[in-house]
Structure formats: C-alpha cells, structure tokens
Coordinates of N, CA and C in Angstrom, one line a residue:
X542 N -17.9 -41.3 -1.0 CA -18.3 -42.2 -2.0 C -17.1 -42.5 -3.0
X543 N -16.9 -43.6 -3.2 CA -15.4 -43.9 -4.4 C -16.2 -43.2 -5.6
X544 N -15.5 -42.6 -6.2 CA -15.3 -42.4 -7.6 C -14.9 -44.2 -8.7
X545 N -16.1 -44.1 -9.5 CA -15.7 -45.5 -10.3 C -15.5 -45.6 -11.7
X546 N -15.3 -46.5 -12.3 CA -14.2 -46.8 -13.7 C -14.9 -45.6 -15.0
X547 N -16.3 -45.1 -14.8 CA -17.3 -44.5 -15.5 C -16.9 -43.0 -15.1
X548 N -16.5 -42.3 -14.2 CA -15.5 -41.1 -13.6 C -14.5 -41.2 -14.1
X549 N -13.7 -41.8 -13.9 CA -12.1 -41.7 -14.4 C -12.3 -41.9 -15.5
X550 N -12.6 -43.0 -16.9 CA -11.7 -42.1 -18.1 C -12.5 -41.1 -19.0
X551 N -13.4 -40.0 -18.4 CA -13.4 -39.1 -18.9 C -12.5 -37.9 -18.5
X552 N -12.2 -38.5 -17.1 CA -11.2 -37.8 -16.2 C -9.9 -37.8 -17.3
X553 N -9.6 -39.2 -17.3 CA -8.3 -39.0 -18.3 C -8.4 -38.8 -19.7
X554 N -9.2 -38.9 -20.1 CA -9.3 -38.3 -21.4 C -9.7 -37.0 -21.4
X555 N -9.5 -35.5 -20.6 CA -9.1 -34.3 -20.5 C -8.4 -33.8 -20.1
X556 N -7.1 -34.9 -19.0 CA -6.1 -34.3 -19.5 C -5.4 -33.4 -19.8
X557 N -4.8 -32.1 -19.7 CA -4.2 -31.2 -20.3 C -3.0 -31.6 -21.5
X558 N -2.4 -32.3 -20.7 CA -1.2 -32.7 -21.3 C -0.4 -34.1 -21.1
X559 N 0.5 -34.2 -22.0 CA 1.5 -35.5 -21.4 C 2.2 -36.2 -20.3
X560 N 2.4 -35.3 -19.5 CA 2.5 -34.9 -18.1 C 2.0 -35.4 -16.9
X561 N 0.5 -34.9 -17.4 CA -0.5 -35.5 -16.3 C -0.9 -36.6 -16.6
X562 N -0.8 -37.5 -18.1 CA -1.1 -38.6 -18.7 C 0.3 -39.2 -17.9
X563 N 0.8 -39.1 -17.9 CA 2.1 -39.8 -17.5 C 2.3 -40.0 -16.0
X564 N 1.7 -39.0 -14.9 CA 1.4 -39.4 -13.8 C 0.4 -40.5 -13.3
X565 N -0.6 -40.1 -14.2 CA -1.7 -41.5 -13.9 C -1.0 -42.9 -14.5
X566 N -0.5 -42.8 -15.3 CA -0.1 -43.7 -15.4 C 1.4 -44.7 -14.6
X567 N 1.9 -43.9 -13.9 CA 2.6 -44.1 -13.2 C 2.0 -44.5 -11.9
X568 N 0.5 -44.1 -11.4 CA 0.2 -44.4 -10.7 C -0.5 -45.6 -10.3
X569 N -0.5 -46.0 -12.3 CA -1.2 -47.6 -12.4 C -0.2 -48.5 -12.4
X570 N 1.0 -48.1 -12.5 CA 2.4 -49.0 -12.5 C 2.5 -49.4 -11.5
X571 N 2.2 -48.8 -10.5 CA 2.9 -48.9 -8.9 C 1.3 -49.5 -8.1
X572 N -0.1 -49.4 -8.8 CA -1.0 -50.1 -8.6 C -1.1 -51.8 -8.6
X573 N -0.7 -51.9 -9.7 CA -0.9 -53.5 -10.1 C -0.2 -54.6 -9.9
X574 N 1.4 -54.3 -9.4 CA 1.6 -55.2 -8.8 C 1.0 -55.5 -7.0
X575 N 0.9 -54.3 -6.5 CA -0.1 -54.5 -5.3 C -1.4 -55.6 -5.4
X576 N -1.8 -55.1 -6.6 CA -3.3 -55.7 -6.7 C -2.8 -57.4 -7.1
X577 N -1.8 -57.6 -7.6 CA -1.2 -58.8 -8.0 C -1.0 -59.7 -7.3
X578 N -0.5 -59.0 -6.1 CA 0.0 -59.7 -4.6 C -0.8 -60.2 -4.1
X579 N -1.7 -59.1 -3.6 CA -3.0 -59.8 -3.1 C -3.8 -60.7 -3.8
X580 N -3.7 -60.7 -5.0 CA -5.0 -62.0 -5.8 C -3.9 -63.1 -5.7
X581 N -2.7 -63.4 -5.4 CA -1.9 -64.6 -5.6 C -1.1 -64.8 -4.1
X582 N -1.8 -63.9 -3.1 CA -0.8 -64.2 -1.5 C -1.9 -65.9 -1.1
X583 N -2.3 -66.2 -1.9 CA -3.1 -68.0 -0.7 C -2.0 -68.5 -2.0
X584 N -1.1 -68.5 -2.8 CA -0.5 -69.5 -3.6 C 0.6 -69.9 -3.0
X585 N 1.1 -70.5 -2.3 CA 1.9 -70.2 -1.1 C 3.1 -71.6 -1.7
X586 N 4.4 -71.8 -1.0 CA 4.9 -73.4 -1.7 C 4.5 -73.7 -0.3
X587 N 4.3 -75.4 -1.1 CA 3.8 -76.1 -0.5 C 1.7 -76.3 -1.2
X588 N 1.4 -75.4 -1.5 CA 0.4 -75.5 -2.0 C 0.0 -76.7 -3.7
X589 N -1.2 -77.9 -3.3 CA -1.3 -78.2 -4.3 C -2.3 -77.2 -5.6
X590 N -2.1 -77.4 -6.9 CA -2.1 -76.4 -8.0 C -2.2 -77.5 -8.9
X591 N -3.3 -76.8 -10.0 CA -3.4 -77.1 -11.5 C -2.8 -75.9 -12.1
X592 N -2.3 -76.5 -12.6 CA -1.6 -75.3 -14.4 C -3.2 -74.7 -15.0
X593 N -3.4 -73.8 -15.5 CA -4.6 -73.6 -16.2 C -4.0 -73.2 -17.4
X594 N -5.7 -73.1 -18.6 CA -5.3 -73.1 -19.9 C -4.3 -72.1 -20.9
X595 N -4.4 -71.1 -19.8 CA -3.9 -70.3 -20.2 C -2.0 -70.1 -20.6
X596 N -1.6 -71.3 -20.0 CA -0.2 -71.4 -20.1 C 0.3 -72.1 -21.5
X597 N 1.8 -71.4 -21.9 CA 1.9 -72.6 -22.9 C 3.4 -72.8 -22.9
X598 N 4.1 -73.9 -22.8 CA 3.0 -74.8 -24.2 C 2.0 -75.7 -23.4
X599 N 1.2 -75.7 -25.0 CA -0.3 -76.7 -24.2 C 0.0 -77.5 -23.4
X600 N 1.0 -78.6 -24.0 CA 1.3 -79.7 -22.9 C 1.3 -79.5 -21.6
X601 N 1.4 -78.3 -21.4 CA 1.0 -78.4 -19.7 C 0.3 -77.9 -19.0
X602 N -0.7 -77.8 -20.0 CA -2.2 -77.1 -19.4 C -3.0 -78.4 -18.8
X603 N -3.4 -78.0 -17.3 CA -4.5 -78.6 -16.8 C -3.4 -79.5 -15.8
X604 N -2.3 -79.6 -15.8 CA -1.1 -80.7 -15.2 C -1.1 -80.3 -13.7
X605 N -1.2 -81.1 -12.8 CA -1.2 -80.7 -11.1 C 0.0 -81.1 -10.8
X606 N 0.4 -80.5 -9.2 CA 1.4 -80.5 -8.2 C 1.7 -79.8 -7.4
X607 N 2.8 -79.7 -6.8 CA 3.0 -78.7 -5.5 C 4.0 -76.9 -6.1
X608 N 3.4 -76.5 -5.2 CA 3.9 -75.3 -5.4 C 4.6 -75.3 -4.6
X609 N 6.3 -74.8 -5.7 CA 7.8 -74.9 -5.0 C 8.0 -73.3 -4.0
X610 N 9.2 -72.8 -4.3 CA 9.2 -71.2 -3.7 C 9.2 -70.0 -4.8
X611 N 8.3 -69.1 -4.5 CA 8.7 -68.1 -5.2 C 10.3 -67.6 -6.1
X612 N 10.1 -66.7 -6.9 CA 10.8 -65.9 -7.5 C 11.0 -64.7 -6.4
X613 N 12.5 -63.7 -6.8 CA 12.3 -62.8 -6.2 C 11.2 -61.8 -6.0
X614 N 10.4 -61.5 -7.6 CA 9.4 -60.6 -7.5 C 7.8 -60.9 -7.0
X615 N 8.0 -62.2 -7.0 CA 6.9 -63.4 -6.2 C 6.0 -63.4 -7.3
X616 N 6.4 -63.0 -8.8 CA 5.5 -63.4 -9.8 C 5.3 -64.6 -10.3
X617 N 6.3 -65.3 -10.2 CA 6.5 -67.1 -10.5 C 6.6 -68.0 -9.6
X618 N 6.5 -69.0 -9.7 CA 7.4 -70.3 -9.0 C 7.5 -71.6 -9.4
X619 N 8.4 -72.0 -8.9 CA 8.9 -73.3 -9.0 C 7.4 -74.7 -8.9
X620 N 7.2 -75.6 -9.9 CA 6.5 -76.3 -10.0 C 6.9 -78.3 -10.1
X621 N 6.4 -78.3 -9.0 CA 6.9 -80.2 -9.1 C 5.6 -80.4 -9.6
X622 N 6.1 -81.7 -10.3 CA 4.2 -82.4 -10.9 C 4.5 -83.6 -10.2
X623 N 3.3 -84.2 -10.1 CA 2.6 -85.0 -8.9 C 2.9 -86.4 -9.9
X624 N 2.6 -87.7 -9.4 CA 3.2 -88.6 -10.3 C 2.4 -88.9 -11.4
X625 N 1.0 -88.7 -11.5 CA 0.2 -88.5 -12.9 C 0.4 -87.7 -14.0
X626 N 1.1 -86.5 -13.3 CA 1.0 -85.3 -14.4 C 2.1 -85.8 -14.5
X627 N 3.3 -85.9 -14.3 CA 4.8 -86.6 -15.0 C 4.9 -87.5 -15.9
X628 N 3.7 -88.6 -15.3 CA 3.4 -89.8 -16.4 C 3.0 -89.1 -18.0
X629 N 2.0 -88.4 -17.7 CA 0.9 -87.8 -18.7 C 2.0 -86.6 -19.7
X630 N 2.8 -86.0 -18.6 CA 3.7 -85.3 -19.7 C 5.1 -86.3 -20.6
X631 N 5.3 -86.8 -19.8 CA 6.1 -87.8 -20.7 C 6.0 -88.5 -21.3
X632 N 4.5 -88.9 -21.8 CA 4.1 -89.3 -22.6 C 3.3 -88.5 -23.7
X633 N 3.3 -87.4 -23.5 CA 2.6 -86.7 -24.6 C 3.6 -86.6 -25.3
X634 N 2.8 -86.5 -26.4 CA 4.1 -86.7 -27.9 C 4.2 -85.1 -28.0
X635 N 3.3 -84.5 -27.9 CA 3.6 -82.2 -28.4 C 4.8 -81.9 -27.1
X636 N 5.1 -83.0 -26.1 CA 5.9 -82.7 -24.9 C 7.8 -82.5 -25.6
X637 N 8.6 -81.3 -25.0 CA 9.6 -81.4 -25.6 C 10.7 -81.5 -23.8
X638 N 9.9 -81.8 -22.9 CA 10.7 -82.2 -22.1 C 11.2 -83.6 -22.1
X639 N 12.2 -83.8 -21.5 CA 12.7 -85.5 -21.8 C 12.9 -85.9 -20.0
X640 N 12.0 -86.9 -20.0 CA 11.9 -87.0 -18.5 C 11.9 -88.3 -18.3
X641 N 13.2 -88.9 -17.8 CA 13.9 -90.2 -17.4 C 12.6 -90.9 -16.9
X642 N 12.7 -92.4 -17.6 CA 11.7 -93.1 -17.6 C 11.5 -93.7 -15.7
X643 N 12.6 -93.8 -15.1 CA 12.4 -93.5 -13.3 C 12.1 -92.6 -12.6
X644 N 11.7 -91.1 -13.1 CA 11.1 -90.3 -12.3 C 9.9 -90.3 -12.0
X645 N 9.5 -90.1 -10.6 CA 8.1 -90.4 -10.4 C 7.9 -88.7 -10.3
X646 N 8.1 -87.9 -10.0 CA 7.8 -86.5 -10.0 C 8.8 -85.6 -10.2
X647 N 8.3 -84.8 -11.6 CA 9.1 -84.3 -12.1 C 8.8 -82.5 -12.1
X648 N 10.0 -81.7 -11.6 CA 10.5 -80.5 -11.1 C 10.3 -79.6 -12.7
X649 N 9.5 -78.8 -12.9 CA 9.4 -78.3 -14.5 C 10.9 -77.1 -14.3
X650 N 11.2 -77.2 -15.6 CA 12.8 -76.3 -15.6 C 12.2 -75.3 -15.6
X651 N 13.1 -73.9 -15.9 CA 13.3 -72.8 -16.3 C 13.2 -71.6 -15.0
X652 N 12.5 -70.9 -15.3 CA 12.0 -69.5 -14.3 C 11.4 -70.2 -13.4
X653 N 10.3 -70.4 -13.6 CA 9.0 -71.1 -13.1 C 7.6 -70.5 -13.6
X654 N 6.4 -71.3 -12.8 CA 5.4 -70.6 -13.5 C 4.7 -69.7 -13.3
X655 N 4.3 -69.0 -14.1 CA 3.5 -67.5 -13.6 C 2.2 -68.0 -12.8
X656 N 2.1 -67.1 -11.3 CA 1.1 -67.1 -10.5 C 0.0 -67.6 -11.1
X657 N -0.3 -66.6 -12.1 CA -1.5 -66.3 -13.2 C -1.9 -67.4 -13.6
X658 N -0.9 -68.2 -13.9 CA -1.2 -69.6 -14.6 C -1.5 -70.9 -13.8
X659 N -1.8 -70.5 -12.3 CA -2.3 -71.4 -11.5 C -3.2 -71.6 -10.6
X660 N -4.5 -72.3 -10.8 CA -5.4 -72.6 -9.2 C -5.5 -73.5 -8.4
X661 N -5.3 -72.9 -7.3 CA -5.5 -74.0 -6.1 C -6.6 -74.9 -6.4
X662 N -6.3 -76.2 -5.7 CA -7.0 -77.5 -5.7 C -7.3 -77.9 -4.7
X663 N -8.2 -78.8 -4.1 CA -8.1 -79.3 -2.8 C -7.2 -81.0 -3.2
X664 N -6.9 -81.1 -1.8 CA -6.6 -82.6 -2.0 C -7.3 -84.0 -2.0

C-alpha cells in the first residue's frame, strides 16, 4: 500500500538531524523535474496554445499560437502568436513590444515561455 502525504511529514518532521533533512530533500530535487516532464510531455512544437493568467506581463495573458521548440531543459519554448493575438498585442497600450505594423504573426522574444504558462487548445 503507498504510504501518503498524511505519513510522510510526520515522517520528516522527526528527523534526527540535518542530514536526513537534506536527503529528503534532495530526493524532492531530483523528483520534480520528473514530475514536470510528464505534466508538459503533450506540449510538443507545433502544438496550438493559450498563454494563461498566470504569466506576466499581463499583456500576454490569454494570447494563442503555436508552440515553437523547446529549451535545452524543456522548461520553456519558443512562442509565435497567431494573427489575432499579434493584432491584439500591438495594439494594447500596457504592450512594450513594438511590432511592425506588416507583421501578421509575431515570434515573442527572449527565453521563451514557461511550460507552466501554457494550455493546449483545439483548433
């Protein structure tokens, strides 16, 4: 039978020492990106995607497009916006991107965006 969340932290909260505090927790280091993988392996490029609220800046919360290629640690990626969300960001005034009045879909700069900050859509 698993042992569940109501077991373990009385578990860690006795503890002997810093030691064994520091193993478990090493053990949740090397947990979470696993668990990460798996809740973000269907976000694939090529996948269309909404931004959710959670990203900022606001201006680009709720904005759709395709998902470009990962990062090396496959925590981010590359995001094109579809020709609505380009419109809609270029025209918001809180927007500090400056996006040529002929672009019909526009590639957002930087890192890219965190997994986290994206759900699949249908088409």
């Amino acid at each position: 039978m698993p042992i569940g969340i109501s077991e373990v932290r009385p578990y860690i909260s006795q503890l002997p020492d810093t030691a064994a505090v520091a193993t478990v927790q090493e053990a949740c280091a090397t947990r979470l990106p696993e668990l990460d993988s798996a809740a973000y392996n269907s976000i694939t490029a090529g996948s269309r995607a909404r931004i959710t609220d959670s990203l900022r800046p606001a201006c680009l919360r709720r904005l759709t497009g395709t998902v470009q290629e990962r990062n090396r640690s496959g925590t981010r990626a590359g995001f094109l916006l579809d020709e609505d969300s380009t419109r809609l960001l270029r025209t918001d005034p809180r927007s500090r991107y400056r996006i040529p009045e002929g672009t019909k879909r526009y590639r957002l700069p930087g890192n890219g965006v965190p997994l986290s900050c994206l759900e699949l859509i249908e088409d």
